[in-house]
PDB file of C-alpha atoms in Angstrom:
ATOM      1  CA  UNK A   1     260.024-104.791-105.414  1.00 45.00           C
ATOM      2  CA  UNK A   2     259.929-101.868-102.873  1.00 55.00           C
ATOM      3  CA  UNK A   3     258.424-102.500 -99.618  1.00 64.00           C
ATOM      4  CA  UNK A   4     254.924-100.999 -99.090  1.00 82.00           C
ATOM      5  CA  UNK A   5     254.786 -97.820 -96.966  1.00 93.00           C
ATOM      6  CA  UNK A   6     253.539 -98.222 -93.346  1.00 96.00           C
ATOM      7  CA  UNK A   7     252.267 -95.560 -91.089  1.00 97.00           C
ATOM      8  CA  UNK A   8     254.313 -95.588 -88.083  1.00 98.00           C
ATOM      9  CA  UNK A   9     254.492 -93.714 -84.768  1.00 98.00           C
ATOM     10  CA  UNK A  10     257.602 -92.900 -82.758  1.00 98.00           C
ATOM     11  CA  UNK A  11     257.606 -91.581 -79.319  1.00 97.00           C
ATOM     12  CA  UNK A  12     260.371 -89.091 -78.350  1.00 97.00           C
ATOM     13  CA  UNK A  13     261.552 -88.073 -74.977  1.00 94.00           C
ATOM     14  CA  UNK A  14     264.481 -86.345 -73.293  1.00 94.00           C
ATOM     15  CA  UNK A  15     265.174 -85.125 -69.725  1.00 91.00           C
ATOM     16  CA  UNK A  16     268.965 -84.516 -69.581  1.00 88.00           C
ATOM     17  CA  UNK A  17     270.783 -81.669 -71.285  1.00 87.00           C
ATOM     18  CA  UNK A  18     269.180 -79.389 -73.912  1.00 92.00           C
ATOM     19  CA  UNK A  19     266.034 -81.451 -74.109  1.00 92.00           C
ATOM     20  CA  UNK A  20     264.287 -79.688 -77.025  1.00 97.00           C
ATOM     21  CA  UNK A  21     267.617 -79.706 -79.050  1.00 95.00           C
ATOM     22  CA  UNK A  22     267.688 -83.480 -78.492  1.00 94.00           C
ATOM     23  CA  UNK A  23     264.076 -84.021 -79.906  1.00 97.00           C
ATOM     24  CA  UNK A  24     264.806 -81.600 -82.765  1.00 97.00           C
ATOM     25  CA  UNK A  25     268.068 -83.544 -83.577  1.00 96.00           C
ATOM     26  CA  UNK A  26     266.004 -86.817 -83.616  1.00 96.00           C
ATOM     27  CA  UNK A  27     263.364 -85.444 -85.860  1.00 98.00           C
ATOM     28  CA  UNK A  28     265.975 -84.019 -88.319  1.00 96.00           C
ATOM     29  CA  UNK A  29     267.693 -87.458 -88.373  1.00 96.00           C
ATOM     30  CA  UNK A  30     264.418 -89.310 -89.042  1.00 96.00           C
ATOM     31  CA  UNK A  31     263.332 -86.838 -91.742  1.00 94.00           C
ATOM     32  CA  UNK A  32     266.648 -87.190 -93.491  1.00 90.00           C
ATOM     33  CA  UNK A  33     266.768 -91.011 -93.419  1.00 94.00           C
ATOM     34  CA  UNK A  34     266.207 -93.045 -96.556  1.00 94.00           C
ATOM     35  CA  UNK A  35     262.876 -95.009 -96.537  1.00 94.00           C
ATOM     36  CA  UNK A  36     261.246 -92.558 -93.983  1.00 96.00           C
ATOM     37  CA  UNK A  37     258.995 -89.599 -94.570  1.00 96.00           C
ATOM     38  CA  UNK A  38     258.079 -87.349 -91.613  1.00 97.00           C
ATOM     39  CA  UNK A  39     254.405 -86.698 -91.892  1.00 97.00           C
ATOM     40  CA  UNK A  40     253.601 -84.857 -88.596  1.00 98.00           C
ATOM     41  CA  UNK A  41     254.739 -84.131 -85.141  1.00 98.00           C
ATOM     42  CA  UNK A  42     252.786 -83.516 -82.038  1.00 98.00           C
ATOM     43  CA  UNK A  43     253.172 -80.622 -79.795  1.00 98.00           C
ATOM     44  CA  UNK A  44     255.891 -81.149 -77.145  1.00 98.00           C
ATOM     45  CA  UNK A  45     254.624 -81.987 -73.721  1.00 96.00           C
ATOM     46  CA  UNK A  46     256.559 -81.218 -70.416  1.00 94.00           C
ATOM     47  CA  UNK A  47     255.816 -84.245 -68.258  1.00 91.00           C
ATOM     48  CA  UNK A  48     256.746 -85.771 -64.919  1.00 87.00           C
ATOM     49  CA  UNK A  49     259.119 -88.765 -65.124  1.00 85.00           C
ATOM     50  CA  UNK A  50     257.814 -92.256 -64.506  1.00 81.00           C
ATOM     51  CA  UNK A  51     259.619 -94.961 -62.474  1.00 72.00           C
ATOM     52  CA  UNK A  52     261.488 -95.292 -59.158  1.00 68.00           C
ATOM     53  CA  UNK A  53     264.567 -93.134 -60.168  1.00 70.00           C
ATOM     54  CA  UNK A  54     264.517 -89.516 -59.005  1.00 78.00           C
ATOM     55  CA  UNK A  55     265.238 -87.395 -62.243  1.00 82.00           C
ATOM     56  CA  UNK A  56     264.221 -84.180 -64.108  1.00 89.00           C
ATOM     57  CA  UNK A  57     261.116 -83.641 -65.960  1.00 91.00           C
ATOM     58  CA  UNK A  58     260.823 -84.873 -69.542  1.00 92.00           C
ATOM     59  CA  UNK A  59     259.952 -83.286 -72.856  1.00 96.00           C
ATOM     60  CA  UNK A  60     257.880 -85.704 -74.905  1.00 96.00           C
ATOM     61  CA  UNK A  61     256.301 -85.744 -78.374  1.00 98.00           C
ATOM     62  CA  UNK A  62     255.200 -88.278 -80.951  1.00 98.00           C
ATOM     63  CA  UNK A  63     256.138 -88.289 -84.561  1.00 98.00           C
ATOM     64  CA  UNK A  64     254.096 -89.823 -87.343  1.00 98.00           C
ATOM     65  CA  UNK A  65     256.099 -91.248 -90.312  1.00 98.00           C
ATOM     66  CA  UNK A  66     255.674 -93.387 -93.315  1.00 97.00           C
ATOM     67  CA  UNK A  67     258.268 -96.105 -93.621  1.00 96.00           C
ATOM     68  CA  UNK A  68     259.535 -98.340 -96.279  1.00 95.00           C
ATOM     69  CA  UNK A  69     261.887 -99.909 -93.683  1.00 95.00           C
ATOM     70  CA  UNK A  70     261.534-103.169 -92.033  1.00 94.00           C
ATOM     71  CA  UNK A  71     260.489-102.822 -88.405  1.00 95.00           C
ATOM     72  CA  UNK A  72     263.860-104.210 -87.191  1.00 94.00           C
ATOM     73  CA  UNK A  73     265.683-101.824 -89.359  1.00 95.00           C
ATOM     74  CA  UNK A  74     263.711 -98.918 -88.046  1.00 96.00           C
ATOM     75  CA  UNK A  75     264.381 -99.955 -84.591  1.00 95.00           C
ATOM     76  CA  UNK A  76     268.250-100.046 -85.365  1.00 95.00           C
ATOM     77  CA  UNK A  77     267.981 -96.598 -86.693  1.00 96.00           C
ATOM     78  CA  UNK A  78     266.142 -95.330 -83.715  1.00 95.00           C
ATOM     79  CA  UNK A  79     268.738 -96.815 -81.415  1.00 92.00           C
ATOM     80  CA  UNK A  80     271.564 -95.348 -83.510  1.00 90.00           C
ATOM     81  CA  UNK A  81     270.120 -91.828 -83.332  1.00 95.00           C
ATOM     82  CA  UNK A  82     269.907 -92.356 -79.419  1.00 88.00           C
ATOM     83  CA  UNK A  83     273.590 -93.302 -79.330  1.00 86.00           C
ATOM     84  CA  UNK A  84     274.520 -90.191 -81.472  1.00 84.00           C
ATOM     85  CA  UNK A  85     272.881 -88.203 -78.623  1.00 81.00           C
ATOM     86  CA  UNK A  86     274.923 -89.977 -75.930  1.00 73.00           C
ATOM     87  CA  UNK A  87     272.409 -92.568 -74.787  1.00 61.00           C
ATOM     88  CA  UNK A  88     274.100 -95.726 -73.457  1.00 66.00           C
ATOM     89  CA  UNK A  89     271.149 -98.282 -72.885  1.00 63.00           C
ATOM     90  CA  UNK A  90     273.460-100.957 -71.546  1.00 67.00           C
ATOM     91  CA  UNK A  91     274.819 -98.843 -68.634  1.00 58.00           C
ATOM     92  CA  UNK A  92     271.767 -96.797 -67.837  1.00 61.00           C
ATOM     93  CA  UNK A  93     269.174 -97.649 -65.118  1.00 55.00           C
ATOM     94  CA  UNK A  94     265.834 -98.786 -66.311  1.00 59.00           C
ATOM     95  CA  UNK A  95     263.471 -95.837 -66.446  1.00 60.00           C
ATOM     96  CA  UNK A  96     266.440 -93.651 -65.549  1.00 62.00           C
ATOM     97  CA  UNK A  97     267.273 -90.204 -66.953  1.00 74.00           C
ATOM     98  CA  UNK A  98     268.229 -90.086 -70.658  1.00 80.00           C
ATOM     99  CA  UNK A  99     269.498 -87.601 -73.220  1.00 81.00           C
ATOM    100  CA  UNK A 100     267.193 -89.098 -75.842  1.00 91.00           C
ATOM    101  CA  UNK A 101     264.588 -91.833 -75.751  1.00 91.00           C
ATOM    102  CA  UNK A 102     262.973 -93.064 -79.072  1.00 95.00           C
ATOM    103  CA  UNK A 103     260.409 -95.854 -78.906  1.00 93.00           C
ATOM    104  CA  UNK A 104     258.634 -97.374 -81.858  1.00 96.00           C
ATOM    105  CA  UNK A 105     254.954 -97.324 -80.670  1.00 97.00           C
ATOM    106  CA  UNK A 106     253.062 -98.544 -83.635  1.00 97.00           C
ATOM    107  CA  UNK A 107     254.050 -99.915 -87.188  1.00 97.00           C
ATOM    108  CA  UNK A 108     251.097 -99.998 -89.473  1.00 96.00           C
ATOM    109  CA  UNK A 109     248.562-102.813 -88.315  1.00 95.00           C
ATOM    110  CA  UNK A 110     251.342-105.192 -87.374  1.00 95.00           C
ATOM    111  CA  UNK A 111     251.621-107.038 -84.162  1.00 96.00           C
ATOM    112  CA  UNK A 112     255.159-107.993 -83.527  1.00 94.00           C
ATOM    113  CA  UNK A 113     256.577-110.088 -80.634  1.00 93.00           C
ATOM    114  CA  UNK A 114     260.234-110.507 -80.845  1.00 91.00           C
ATOM    115  CA  UNK A 115     262.874-110.618 -78.206  1.00 89.00           C
ATOM    116  CA  UNK A 116     264.123-107.145 -79.002  1.00 89.00           C
ATOM    117  CA  UNK A 117     260.961-105.604 -80.449  1.00 92.00           C
ATOM    118  CA  UNK A 118     257.405-105.666 -79.329  1.00 93.00           C
ATOM    119  CA  UNK A 119     254.750-103.645 -81.260  1.00 94.00           C
ATOM    120  CA  UNK A 120     252.498-102.184 -80.303  1.00 95.00           C
ATOM    121  CA  UNK A 121     254.907-100.968 -77.592  1.00 91.00           C
ATOM    122  CA  UNK A 122     253.885-102.951 -74.532  1.00 88.00           C
ATOM    123  CA  UNK A 123     253.174 -99.989 -72.226  1.00 90.00           C
ATOM    124  CA  UNK A 124     252.059 -97.242 -74.509  1.00 92.00           C
ATOM    125  CA  UNK A 125     248.473 -97.469 -73.458  1.00 93.00           C
ATOM    126  CA  UNK A 126     249.476 -97.025 -69.769  1.00 92.00           C
ATOM    127  CA  UNK A 127     251.495 -93.721 -70.402  1.00 92.00           C
ATOM    128  CA  UNK A 128     249.784 -90.481 -70.769  1.00 94.00           C
ATOM    129  CA  UNK A 129     253.121 -88.943 -72.103  1.00 94.00           C
ATOM    130  CA  UNK A 130     252.571 -91.151 -75.085  1.00 96.00           C
ATOM    131  CA  UNK A 131     248.808 -91.240 -75.457  1.00 97.00           C
ATOM    132  CA  UNK A 132     248.386 -87.370 -75.272  1.00 97.00           C
ATOM    133  CA  UNK A 133     250.604 -86.521 -78.170  1.00 98.00           C
ATOM    134  CA  UNK A 134     249.560 -89.616 -80.051  1.00 98.00           C
ATOM    135  CA  UNK A 135     245.988 -88.601 -79.685  1.00 98.00           C
ATOM    136  CA  UNK A 136     246.782 -85.217 -81.343  1.00 98.00           C
ATOM    137  CA  UNK A 137     248.024 -87.038 -84.431  1.00 98.00           C
ATOM    138  CA  UNK A 138     245.686 -89.999 -84.521  1.00 98.00           C
ATOM    139  CA  UNK A 139     242.739 -89.694 -82.238  1.00 98.00           C
ATOM    140  CA  UNK A 140     240.485 -92.139 -84.093  1.00 98.00           C
ATOM    141  CA  UNK A 141     243.190 -94.723 -84.761  1.00 97.00           C
ATOM    142  CA  UNK A 142     242.457 -98.089 -83.193  1.00 97.00           C
ATOM    143  CA  UNK A 143     245.819 -99.910 -82.442  1.00 97.00           C
ATOM    144  CA  UNK A 144     246.198-103.458 -83.432  1.00 96.00           C
ATOM    145  CA  UNK A 145     245.148-105.735 -80.544  1.00 95.00           C
ATOM    146  CA  UNK A 146     242.962-102.968 -79.088  1.00 96.00           C
ATOM    147  CA  UNK A 147     239.088-102.342 -79.379  1.00 96.00           C
ATOM    148  CA  UNK A 148     239.244 -98.673 -78.522  1.00 96.00           C
ATOM    149  CA  UNK A 149     240.711 -95.659 -80.206  1.00 97.00           C
ATOM    150  CA  UNK A 150     243.694 -93.862 -79.113  1.00 98.00           C
ATOM    151  CA  UNK A 151     241.617 -90.898 -77.805  1.00 98.00           C
ATOM    152  CA  UNK A 152     239.438 -93.330 -75.912  1.00 97.00           C
ATOM    153  CA  UNK A 153     242.599 -94.939 -74.292  1.00 96.00           C
ATOM    154  CA  UNK A 154     243.817 -91.498 -73.349  1.00 96.00           C
ATOM    155  CA  UNK A 155     240.547 -90.457 -71.898  1.00 96.00           C
ATOM    156  CA  UNK A 156     240.244 -93.558 -69.835  1.00 95.00           C
ATOM    157  CA  UNK A 157     243.699 -93.092 -68.393  1.00 93.00           C
ATOM    158  CA  UNK A 158     243.094 -89.473 -67.673  1.00 92.00           C
ATOM    159  CA  UNK A 159     239.944 -90.326 -65.774  1.00 92.00           C
ATOM    160  CA  UNK A 160     241.716 -93.193 -63.802  1.00 90.00           C
ATOM    161  CA  UNK A 161     244.597 -90.845 -62.909  1.00 82.00           C
ATOM    162  CA  UNK A 162     242.220 -87.987 -61.888  1.00 73.00           C
ATOM    163  CA  UNK A 163     244.050 -85.670 -64.266  1.00 63.00           C
ATOM    164  CA  UNK A 164     240.818 -85.219 -66.310  1.00 54.00           C
ATOM    165  CA  UNK A 165     238.960 -83.837 -63.336  1.00 46.00           C
ATOM    166  CA  UNK A 166     238.590 -80.241 -62.514  1.00 41.00           C
TER     167      UNK A 166
END
């Protein structure tokens, strides 16, 4: 019996090399993968890096897909796409520059807590570079484990950062 389709959201980021081409490559790979259907893609946001390592600015976006894949299989696919773009997670500094970063943010209504996979992504609600594009696609979505919508989470973070003030 086929797996039921799940609504999933993947965050995309790149700040090394041809950033836009890296995002387009990832979207092409995702849309051409069996068991996945690309539903929508946010606009691309040019964002400042987060973390202690000095590095160039990022291009970030979020893709909405439907998936018949198991969450671990989808994660494996995301990691393989990163590797095809030259990403080496084992030898790269945490929060360092990257050719391509693909994070599984939400997988349907599931809450998953495995050693190599936590869903919802543990820091997505603290990151405007995820919340802003995610809110374009699903502003009214209330992520599992949360009581507020994506738009409310974004607005709260904007207010706290002062970015939402004139």
